[in-house]
Amino acid sequence: MSADIRRPPEGTDVGAPPRPPLREPAFRTLWLGDLAARSAHQITAFGLPLLVVTLLAGSGTQVGLVGAAQFVPVLAFSLLVGTWTARSSLRWILVTGNAARGVVLFGIGALAATDRLVFTTLLVGAFLIGSAAVLHDIGSQVTAPRLLDGDRLVAGNGLLQATTSVTQMAGPAAAGFIVQSAGASWAAVVTGALFCAAAMAMATLPARALRPATDRGDAPTIRAGLAYVWRSRPIRDLCVQSALFNLHEQAFATVFLVYGVRTLGLSGGLIGLVIGLGSVGALVGSLVAGRVGARLHLGRALTVSITVAALGLLLVPGLAAAGTATVLLGAGFVINGAALAVYNVLAVTVRQQVPPPVLLGAVTASYRIAAFGSLPVGALLGGVLADLAGATTAVWVVAVSLTVSSLLLYASPLRRAAQLSEVRALADTTTRKERSIRHGD
């Protein structure tokens, strides 16, 4: 186990059990800042499209464009931001990513208050907010392993994943409540203030721990990050598995909307409730993974959890076919959410601990491109399949295909790695082998 833990901070009793992550002042500050940023992000993701409908009386296409504008920067800028994290202060990246979003929302609020907000301005604002979000998302993932050691990093990632789950549950409801009770302008101002609070928290992080990992002249290139992901077998297998799972899960979410309304006769509210139960499962799963994740057989836990997550969604059409009460359909989403949270916590920990520190940002960005890039493809494929085959057939096809694709890690040597030290050794071995083959050694 000692090979997986970085040198403890000065004054730490090496023989004592590791302190909980929230007792580390720097990580506690990161977590509080992330909580504020994630809360504001979820409110914004739901609130900006809501403004198109309620304030601008826009069309469905315009609603979709504003939603997409917040997502496109993930694909456009992640690789670039990943290289910045090696040659720039992580504290500066986190402060900028949150302060910029706050300023843009203050501007949207001012325009809304003076009846000068138009769709084009809102669309540009959504794109700018999405661009700044890339800074926070990659910066926070690179920052966490600078503040916590191996075992505590698993617990810390569990807390960060739990934050995401809670804000995903509460964000849409909070956005609707604020817009309805305070109006569009004040909703933008309140959300902007949350982002600014996150920026202020990030500004107090220790500068020494978050200084650039390398000199500007030695910073890794985008190509170096992509090459490492491809050559390192554990990272590559996790990346492919995550991309396939996200593609199928987004396809399932699209198909289930059609299936729920047209086949099961559910209302939009009931569909939202059933799917939303997955966030409850994710909260539980992330907290459990944070507590016991460091004691699990790492490869086995990754392999089993992603398969259980797939089986949870396969359970949904099975329960529906058996005539189960509507609310019980949520059991499948709860299982999916809990198991997927365990997988995510452990996969993020591997991705943070295995690459060389100087490549961490570039590797994180490359991984996110693959994982997020499959989402719109999955949504499109799900919609087309529902039209061609019908909703009932489509929901079964996607669920079965997801379950089959979740077995990928069973063919990976990663499943035999019990600890992070073994994953690192596997990554080093496969990386050297790839280089030897490439150079003809």
Short mmCIF file of C-alpha atoms in Angstrom, two decimals:
data_model
loop_
_atom_site.label_atom_id
_atom_site.label_comp_id
_atom_site.label_asym_id
_atom_site.label_seq_id
_atom_site.Cartn_x
_atom_site.Cartn_y
_atom_site.Cartn_z
CA MET A 1 0.00 0.00 0.00
CA SER A 2 2.87 2.38 0.72
CA ALA A 3 3.83 2.44 -2.94
CA ASP A 4 0.46 4.04 -3.72
CA ILE A 5 0.75 6.89 -1.23
CA ARG A 6 2.72 10.04 -1.76
CA ARG A 7 4.96 11.43 0.92
CA PRO A 8 2.76 12.75 3.77
CA PRO A 9 2.85 16.42 4.74
CA GLU A 10 5.39 17.49 7.32
CA GLY A 11 4.27 16.88 10.88
CA THR A 12 2.05 13.94 9.92
CA ASP A 13 2.30 10.78 12.04
CA VAL A 14 3.13 8.12 9.47
CA GLY A 15 1.81 5.35 11.73
CA ALA A 16 -1.53 7.05 12.28
CA PRO A 17 -4.57 6.33 10.07
CA PRO A 18 -4.99 8.87 7.26
CA ARG A 19 -6.99 11.96 8.16
CA PRO A 20 -10.36 12.42 6.43
CA PRO A 21 -10.00 14.64 3.34
CA LEU A 22 -12.15 17.43 4.77
CA ARG A 23 -9.73 17.82 7.68
CA GLU A 24 -7.12 18.98 5.18
CA PRO A 25 -7.67 22.76 4.92
CA ALA A 26 -6.57 23.01 1.29
CA PHE A 27 -8.83 20.19 0.09
CA ARG A 28 -11.71 21.52 2.18
CA THR A 29 -11.33 24.84 0.39
CA LEU A 30 -11.27 23.08 -2.99
CA TRP A 31 -14.39 21.10 -2.07
CA LEU A 32 -16.31 24.18 -0.90
CA GLY A 33 -15.32 26.09 -4.02
CA ASP A 34 -16.32 23.14 -6.18
CA LEU A 35 -19.65 22.89 -4.36
CA ALA A 36 -20.41 26.53 -5.16
CA ALA A 37 -19.21 26.15 -8.76
CA ARG A 38 -21.14 22.91 -9.40
CA SER A 39 -24.30 24.39 -7.90
CA ALA A 40 -24.04 27.45 -10.12
CA HIS A 41 -23.17 25.29 -13.13
CA GLN A 42 -26.26 23.09 -12.78
CA ILE A 43 -28.49 26.13 -12.28
CA THR A 44 -26.98 27.75 -15.37
CA ALA A 45 -27.22 24.62 -17.53
CA PHE A 46 -30.98 24.48 -16.89
CA GLY A 47 -31.59 28.18 -16.38
CA LEU A 48 -30.21 29.61 -19.63
CA PRO A 49 -32.42 27.45 -21.89
CA LEU A 50 -35.29 28.29 -19.53
CA LEU A 51 -34.68 32.01 -20.18
CA VAL A 52 -35.10 31.38 -23.91
CA VAL A 53 -38.62 30.07 -23.26
CA THR A 54 -39.78 32.35 -20.45
CA LEU A 55 -38.10 35.65 -21.26
CA LEU A 56 -37.39 35.60 -24.99
CA ALA A 57 -40.32 33.39 -26.12
CA GLY A 58 -37.84 31.50 -28.30
CA SER A 59 -38.33 28.38 -30.38
CA GLY A 60 -37.38 24.82 -29.51
CA THR A 61 -34.41 25.09 -31.85
CA GLN A 62 -33.17 28.14 -29.99
CA VAL A 63 -33.52 26.28 -26.68
CA GLY A 64 -31.40 23.48 -28.12
CA LEU A 65 -28.78 25.89 -29.44
CA VAL A 66 -28.31 27.55 -26.05
CA GLY A 67 -27.98 24.15 -24.40
CA ALA A 68 -25.48 22.97 -27.00
CA ALA A 69 -23.47 26.20 -26.75
CA GLN A 70 -22.56 25.32 -23.17
CA PHE A 71 -21.35 21.87 -24.25
CA VAL A 72 -19.41 22.58 -27.48
CA PRO A 73 -16.43 24.19 -25.67
CA VAL A 74 -15.74 20.87 -23.91
CA LEU A 75 -14.88 19.37 -27.29
CA ALA A 76 -13.26 22.51 -28.67
CA PHE A 77 -10.99 23.57 -25.80
CA SER A 78 -10.36 20.63 -23.45
CA LEU A 79 -7.08 19.58 -25.07
CA LEU A 80 -5.77 23.13 -25.06
CA VAL A 81 -6.70 23.68 -21.40
CA GLY A 82 -5.14 20.33 -20.52
CA THR A 83 -1.74 21.56 -21.70
CA TRP A 84 -2.19 24.87 -19.86
CA THR A 85 -2.51 23.06 -16.53
CA ALA A 86 1.14 21.94 -16.76
CA ARG A 87 2.62 25.37 -17.43
CA SER A 88 0.22 27.66 -15.53
CA SER A 89 -0.79 28.08 -11.91
CA LEU A 90 -3.74 25.83 -11.16
CA ARG A 91 -5.02 28.44 -8.72
CA TRP A 92 -5.09 31.01 -11.52
CA ILE A 93 -6.94 28.56 -13.80
CA LEU A 94 -9.59 27.82 -11.17
CA VAL A 95 -10.08 31.47 -10.23
CA THR A 96 -10.34 32.54 -13.87
CA GLY A 97 -12.78 29.76 -14.79
CA ASN A 98 -15.21 30.79 -12.07
CA ALA A 99 -14.77 34.55 -12.08
CA ALA A 100 -15.32 34.68 -15.84
CA ARG A 101 -18.62 32.82 -15.54
CA GLY A 102 -19.72 35.18 -12.80
CA VAL A 103 -18.94 38.27 -14.90
CA VAL A 104 -20.82 36.90 -17.95
CA LEU A 105 -23.89 36.14 -15.82
CA PHE A 106 -23.79 39.60 -14.26
CA GLY A 107 -23.85 40.98 -17.79
CA ILE A 108 -26.80 38.77 -18.77
CA GLY A 109 -28.63 39.88 -15.62
CA ALA A 110 -28.03 43.56 -16.40
CA LEU A 111 -29.29 43.15 -19.97
CA ALA A 112 -32.37 41.25 -18.78
CA ALA A 113 -33.14 43.93 -16.20
CA THR A 114 -33.05 46.65 -18.88
CA ASP A 115 -35.01 44.62 -21.47
CA ARG A 116 -31.99 44.56 -23.81
CA LEU A 117 -31.26 40.83 -23.72
CA VAL A 118 -31.61 39.22 -27.16
CA PHE A 119 -31.12 35.65 -28.26
CA THR A 120 -27.76 36.22 -29.96
CA THR A 121 -26.32 37.76 -26.80
CA LEU A 122 -27.61 34.90 -24.68
CA LEU A 123 -26.14 32.37 -27.13
CA VAL A 124 -22.71 34.03 -26.99
CA GLY A 125 -22.94 34.22 -23.21
CA ALA A 126 -23.75 30.50 -23.02
CA PHE A 127 -20.68 29.71 -25.15
CA LEU A 128 -18.43 31.87 -22.97
CA ILE A 129 -19.78 30.23 -19.80
CA GLY A 130 -19.19 26.79 -21.29
CA SER A 131 -15.65 27.77 -22.25
CA ALA A 132 -14.84 28.96 -18.74
CA ALA A 133 -16.36 25.77 -17.32
CA VAL A 134 -13.63 23.77 -19.07
CA LEU A 135 -11.04 25.64 -17.00
CA HIS A 136 -12.72 24.67 -13.73
CA ASP A 137 -13.53 21.08 -14.66
CA ILE A 138 -10.03 20.12 -15.79
CA GLY A 139 -8.30 22.34 -13.23
CA SER A 140 -10.16 20.80 -10.28
CA GLN A 141 -9.37 17.25 -11.38
CA VAL A 142 -5.67 18.09 -11.72
CA THR A 143 -5.67 19.95 -8.38
CA ALA A 144 -7.10 17.15 -6.21
CA PRO A 145 -4.04 14.84 -6.44
CA ARG A 146 -1.79 17.80 -5.55
CA LEU A 147 -3.61 18.11 -2.20
CA LEU A 148 -4.29 14.49 -1.18
CA ASP A 149 -2.27 11.28 -1.11
CA GLY A 150 -3.27 7.92 -2.61
CA ASP A 151 -5.79 6.52 -0.10
CA ARG A 152 -7.28 9.86 0.82
CA LEU A 153 -7.56 10.77 -2.86
CA VAL A 154 -10.16 8.02 -3.33
CA ALA A 155 -12.18 9.46 -0.43
CA GLY A 156 -11.72 12.98 -1.79
CA ASN A 157 -12.92 11.94 -5.24
CA GLY A 158 -15.94 10.35 -3.57
CA LEU A 159 -16.82 13.68 -1.95
CA LEU A 160 -16.38 15.55 -5.24
CA GLN A 161 -18.55 12.98 -7.04
CA ALA A 162 -21.17 13.30 -4.30
CA THR A 163 -21.18 17.05 -4.83
CA THR A 164 -21.87 16.51 -8.52
CA SER A 165 -24.74 14.13 -7.72
CA VAL A 166 -26.37 16.50 -5.23
CA THR A 167 -26.13 19.51 -7.54
CA GLN A 168 -27.51 17.49 -10.47
CA MET A 169 -30.56 16.68 -8.36
CA ALA A 170 -31.08 20.18 -6.99
CA GLY A 171 -29.90 22.34 -9.91
CA PRO A 172 -32.96 22.25 -12.21
CA ALA A 173 -35.39 22.76 -9.32
CA ALA A 174 -33.30 25.65 -7.96
CA ALA A 175 -33.12 27.27 -11.38
CA GLY A 176 -36.88 27.07 -11.87
CA PHE A 177 -37.57 28.42 -8.38
CA ILE A 178 -35.17 31.37 -8.70
CA VAL A 179 -36.40 32.38 -12.15
CA GLN A 180 -40.05 32.15 -11.07
CA SER A 181 -39.68 33.88 -7.70
CA ALA A 182 -36.98 36.49 -8.39
CA GLY A 183 -37.16 37.01 -12.14
CA ALA A 184 -34.62 36.40 -14.89
CA SER A 185 -32.27 39.26 -14.05
CA TRP A 186 -31.93 38.40 -10.38
CA ALA A 187 -31.59 34.69 -11.21
CA ALA A 188 -28.55 35.52 -13.35
CA VAL A 189 -27.10 37.76 -10.64
CA VAL A 190 -27.55 35.17 -7.87
CA THR A 191 -25.94 32.45 -10.00
CA GLY A 192 -23.11 34.80 -10.94
CA ALA A 193 -22.54 35.50 -7.25
CA LEU A 194 -22.17 31.76 -6.63
CA PHE A 195 -19.48 31.56 -9.30
CA CYS A 196 -17.70 34.55 -7.76
CA ALA A 197 -17.86 32.88 -4.34
CA ALA A 198 -16.21 29.83 -5.90
CA ALA A 199 -13.50 32.04 -7.40
CA MET A 200 -12.85 33.67 -4.03
CA ALA A 201 -12.50 30.25 -2.40
CA MET A 202 -10.08 29.06 -5.10
CA ALA A 203 -8.00 32.22 -4.62
CA THR A 204 -7.14 31.07 -1.09
CA LEU A 205 -5.70 27.72 -2.20
CA PRO A 206 -1.97 27.33 -1.43
CA ALA A 207 0.00 28.79 -4.31
CA ARG A 208 3.06 26.61 -3.68
CA ALA A 209 1.17 23.33 -4.06
CA LEU A 210 -0.52 24.52 -7.26
CA ARG A 211 2.45 26.07 -9.04
CA PRO A 212 3.14 25.01 -12.67
CA ALA A 213 4.33 21.41 -12.98
CA THR A 214 7.01 22.36 -15.49
CA ASP A 215 8.67 25.31 -17.20
CA ARG A 216 6.77 26.79 -20.11
CA GLY A 217 9.37 25.56 -22.57
CA ASP A 218 9.05 21.97 -21.31
CA ALA A 219 5.24 21.87 -21.16
CA PRO A 220 3.66 18.82 -22.84
CA THR A 221 1.92 19.20 -26.17
CA ILE A 222 -1.59 18.12 -27.01
CA ARG A 223 -0.07 15.31 -29.03
CA ALA A 224 1.87 14.07 -26.00
CA GLY A 225 -1.32 13.73 -23.96
CA LEU A 226 -3.14 11.87 -26.71
CA ALA A 227 -0.12 9.61 -27.25
CA TYR A 228 0.08 8.69 -23.57
CA VAL A 229 -3.62 7.80 -23.42
CA TRP A 230 -3.19 5.53 -26.44
CA ARG A 231 0.05 3.86 -25.28
CA SER A 232 -0.89 3.29 -21.63
CA ARG A 233 -3.09 0.19 -21.62
CA PRO A 234 -4.95 0.92 -18.34
CA ILE A 235 -5.79 4.50 -19.30
CA ARG A 236 -6.71 3.52 -22.85
CA ASP A 237 -9.01 0.70 -21.72
CA LEU A 238 -10.76 2.95 -19.20
CA CYS A 239 -11.12 5.67 -21.83
CA VAL A 240 -12.67 3.32 -24.39
CA GLN A 241 -14.94 1.74 -21.75
CA SER A 242 -16.15 5.14 -20.55
CA ALA A 243 -16.78 6.40 -24.09
CA LEU A 244 -18.78 3.28 -25.01
CA PHE A 245 -20.79 3.45 -21.79
CA ASN A 246 -21.59 7.15 -22.21
CA LEU A 247 -22.65 6.60 -25.82
CA HIS A 248 -25.04 3.83 -24.83
CA GLU A 249 -26.34 5.58 -21.71
CA GLN A 250 -27.15 8.75 -23.67
CA ALA A 251 -28.86 6.62 -26.32
CA PHE A 252 -30.85 4.91 -23.55
CA ALA A 253 -31.86 8.25 -22.03
CA THR A 254 -33.10 9.44 -25.43
CA VAL A 255 -34.99 6.24 -26.18
CA PHE A 256 -36.48 6.05 -22.68
CA LEU A 257 -38.11 9.46 -23.11
CA VAL A 258 -39.96 8.17 -26.17
CA TYR A 259 -40.61 4.77 -24.56
CA GLY A 260 -41.91 6.30 -21.35
CA VAL A 261 -44.35 8.66 -23.04
CA ARG A 262 -45.59 6.57 -25.97
CA THR A 263 -45.40 3.03 -24.61
CA LEU A 264 -45.80 3.39 -20.84
CA GLY A 265 -47.99 6.51 -20.97
CA LEU A 266 -45.94 8.37 -18.36
CA SER A 267 -46.08 12.13 -17.92
CA GLY A 268 -43.00 14.28 -18.24
CA GLY A 269 -42.94 14.76 -14.48
CA LEU A 270 -43.01 11.03 -13.77
CA ILE A 271 -40.26 10.37 -16.30
CA GLY A 272 -38.14 13.04 -14.65
CA LEU A 273 -38.80 11.51 -11.23
CA VAL A 274 -37.86 8.00 -12.36
CA ILE A 275 -34.66 9.11 -14.08
CA GLY A 276 -33.82 11.48 -11.23
CA LEU A 277 -33.68 8.56 -8.80
CA GLY A 278 -30.42 7.67 -10.50
CA SER A 279 -28.85 10.73 -8.88
CA VAL A 280 -29.88 9.42 -5.47
CA GLY A 281 -28.09 6.18 -6.26
CA ALA A 282 -25.07 8.12 -7.49
CA LEU A 283 -24.90 10.04 -4.23
CA VAL A 284 -24.92 6.84 -2.20
CA GLY A 285 -22.44 5.12 -4.50
CA SER A 286 -19.97 7.99 -4.46
CA LEU A 287 -20.01 8.23 -0.67
CA VAL A 288 -19.56 4.47 -0.29
CA ALA A 289 -16.72 4.43 -2.82
CA GLY A 290 -15.06 7.30 -1.00
CA ARG A 291 -15.15 5.38 2.29
CA VAL A 292 -14.14 1.89 1.18
CA GLY A 293 -12.69 2.40 -2.30
CA ALA A 294 -9.06 2.34 -1.15
CA ARG A 295 -9.60 -1.09 0.43
CA LEU A 296 -11.19 -2.69 -2.64
CA HIS A 297 -9.44 -4.80 -5.27
CA LEU A 298 -9.14 -1.94 -7.76
CA GLY A 299 -9.34 -3.81 -11.05
CA ARG A 300 -12.14 -6.08 -9.88
CA ALA A 301 -14.16 -3.16 -8.50
CA LEU A 302 -13.86 -1.23 -11.78
CA THR A 303 -14.84 -4.27 -13.85
CA VAL A 304 -17.81 -5.32 -11.73
CA SER A 305 -19.19 -1.83 -11.06
CA ILE A 306 -19.46 -0.86 -14.74
CA THR A 307 -21.24 -4.14 -15.54
CA VAL A 308 -23.67 -3.71 -12.64
CA ALA A 309 -24.39 -0.17 -13.87
CA ALA A 310 -25.32 -1.59 -17.27
CA LEU A 311 -27.47 -4.33 -15.74
CA GLY A 312 -29.34 -1.64 -13.80
CA LEU A 313 -30.57 -0.10 -17.05
CA LEU A 314 -31.32 -3.54 -18.51
CA LEU A 315 -33.59 -4.04 -15.51
CA VAL A 316 -35.74 -1.03 -16.49
CA PRO A 317 -37.50 -2.47 -19.59
CA GLY A 318 -37.65 -5.84 -17.81
CA LEU A 319 -39.59 -4.33 -14.92
CA ALA A 320 -41.82 -2.43 -17.34
CA ALA A 321 -42.59 -5.60 -19.30
CA ALA A 322 -43.52 -7.34 -16.04
CA GLY A 323 -46.08 -4.64 -15.29
CA THR A 324 -44.22 -3.25 -12.29
CA ALA A 325 -45.47 -0.05 -10.68
CA THR A 326 -44.02 3.03 -12.33
CA VAL A 327 -42.09 4.23 -9.32
CA LEU A 328 -40.33 0.84 -9.07
CA LEU A 329 -38.83 1.43 -12.50
CA GLY A 330 -36.58 3.84 -10.67
CA ALA A 331 -34.88 0.86 -8.99
CA GLY A 332 -32.99 0.23 -12.21
CA PHE A 333 -31.81 3.83 -12.35
CA VAL A 334 -30.81 3.74 -8.66
CA ILE A 335 -28.66 0.65 -9.26
CA ASN A 336 -27.20 2.26 -12.37
CA GLY A 337 -26.40 5.50 -10.56
CA ALA A 338 -24.81 3.84 -7.53
CA ALA A 339 -22.63 1.42 -9.49
CA LEU A 340 -21.60 4.06 -12.03
CA ALA A 341 -20.57 6.41 -9.22
CA VAL A 342 -18.27 3.73 -7.79
CA TYR A 343 -16.74 3.24 -11.24
CA ASN A 344 -16.30 6.98 -11.77
CA VAL A 345 -14.62 7.57 -8.40
CA LEU A 346 -12.12 4.76 -8.97
CA ALA A 347 -11.54 5.57 -12.65
CA VAL A 348 -10.83 9.23 -11.88
CA THR A 349 -8.40 8.17 -9.14
CA VAL A 350 -6.52 5.92 -11.58
CA ARG A 351 -6.42 8.70 -14.14
CA GLN A 352 -5.03 11.12 -11.56
CA GLN A 353 -2.42 8.81 -10.07
CA VAL A 354 -1.01 6.85 -13.01
CA PRO A 355 0.19 9.44 -15.59
CA PRO A 356 3.35 11.47 -14.91
CA PRO A 357 2.34 14.72 -13.12
CA VAL A 358 3.44 16.86 -16.04
CA LEU A 359 1.04 14.99 -18.37
CA LEU A 360 -1.91 14.88 -15.99
CA GLY A 361 -3.76 17.84 -17.48
CA ALA A 362 -3.25 16.70 -21.07
CA VAL A 363 -4.31 13.14 -20.23
CA THR A 364 -7.40 14.38 -18.36
CA ALA A 365 -8.38 16.52 -21.34
CA SER A 366 -7.86 13.70 -23.84
CA TYR A 367 -9.94 11.36 -21.71
CA ARG A 368 -12.76 13.91 -21.42
CA ILE A 369 -12.83 14.44 -25.18
CA ALA A 370 -13.49 10.73 -25.73
CA ALA A 371 -15.99 10.46 -22.87
CA PHE A 372 -17.98 13.61 -23.69
CA GLY A 373 -17.62 13.33 -27.45
CA SER A 374 -19.70 10.15 -27.47
CA LEU A 375 -22.71 11.83 -25.80
CA PRO A 376 -24.19 13.65 -28.83
CA VAL A 377 -23.53 10.57 -30.98
CA GLY A 378 -25.45 8.42 -28.50
CA ALA A 379 -28.36 10.86 -28.40
CA LEU A 380 -28.56 10.87 -32.21
CA LEU A 381 -28.31 7.08 -32.52
CA GLY A 382 -30.97 6.59 -29.84
CA GLY A 383 -33.41 8.90 -31.58
CA VAL A 384 -32.86 7.30 -34.99
CA LEU A 385 -33.21 3.79 -33.55
CA ALA A 386 -36.47 4.72 -31.83
CA ASP A 387 -37.87 6.02 -35.13
CA LEU A 388 -36.72 3.02 -37.17
CA ALA A 389 -37.41 0.14 -34.78
CA GLY A 390 -39.99 1.55 -32.41
CA ALA A 391 -39.48 2.62 -28.80
CA THR A 392 -39.95 -0.82 -27.19
CA THR A 393 -37.49 -2.59 -29.48
CA ALA A 394 -35.05 0.30 -29.25
CA VAL A 395 -34.96 0.36 -25.45
CA TRP A 396 -34.18 -3.38 -25.35
CA VAL A 397 -31.54 -3.17 -28.10
CA VAL A 398 -29.72 -0.31 -26.40
CA ALA A 399 -29.89 -1.92 -22.94
CA VAL A 400 -28.55 -5.27 -24.21
CA SER A 401 -25.84 -3.60 -26.29
CA LEU A 402 -24.81 -1.54 -23.26
CA THR A 403 -24.52 -4.67 -21.13
CA VAL A 404 -22.35 -6.40 -23.74
CA SER A 405 -20.10 -3.37 -24.16
CA SER A 406 -19.66 -3.13 -20.38
CA LEU A 407 -17.74 -6.42 -20.49
CA LEU A 408 -14.76 -4.79 -22.23
CA LEU A 409 -12.67 -4.53 -19.06
CA TYR A 410 -12.89 -8.29 -18.52
CA ALA A 411 -10.47 -8.58 -21.45
CA SER A 412 -8.14 -5.96 -20.01
CA PRO A 413 -5.11 -6.72 -17.81
CA LEU A 414 -6.39 -3.90 -15.62
CA ARG A 415 -8.91 -6.29 -14.02
CA ARG A 416 -6.05 -8.18 -12.33
CA ALA A 417 -4.47 -5.08 -10.75
CA ALA A 418 -5.37 -4.97 -7.05
CA GLN A 419 -3.68 -1.67 -6.17
CA LEU A 420 -2.61 1.55 -7.81
CA SER A 421 1.02 0.43 -7.71
CA GLU A 422 0.13 -2.51 -9.96
CA VAL A 423 -1.78 -0.24 -12.34
CA ARG A 424 1.25 2.07 -12.56
CA ALA A 425 3.52 -0.88 -13.29
CA LEU A 426 1.15 -2.08 -16.01
CA ALA A 427 1.00 1.41 -17.51
CA ASP A 428 4.82 1.71 -17.51
CA THR A 429 5.20 -1.71 -19.12
CA THR A 430 2.68 -1.12 -21.88
CA THR A 431 3.98 2.38 -22.58
CA ARG A 432 7.54 1.09 -22.99
CA LYS A 433 6.31 -1.76 -25.19
CA GLU A 434 4.41 0.63 -27.47
CA ARG A 435 7.48 2.82 -27.81
CA SER A 436 9.68 -0.18 -28.63
CA ILE A 437 7.27 -1.36 -31.34
CA ARG A 438 7.06 2.16 -32.78
CA HIS A 439 10.84 2.55 -32.96
CA GLY A 440 11.43 -1.00 -34.14
CA ASP A 441 13.53 -1.96 -31.10
#
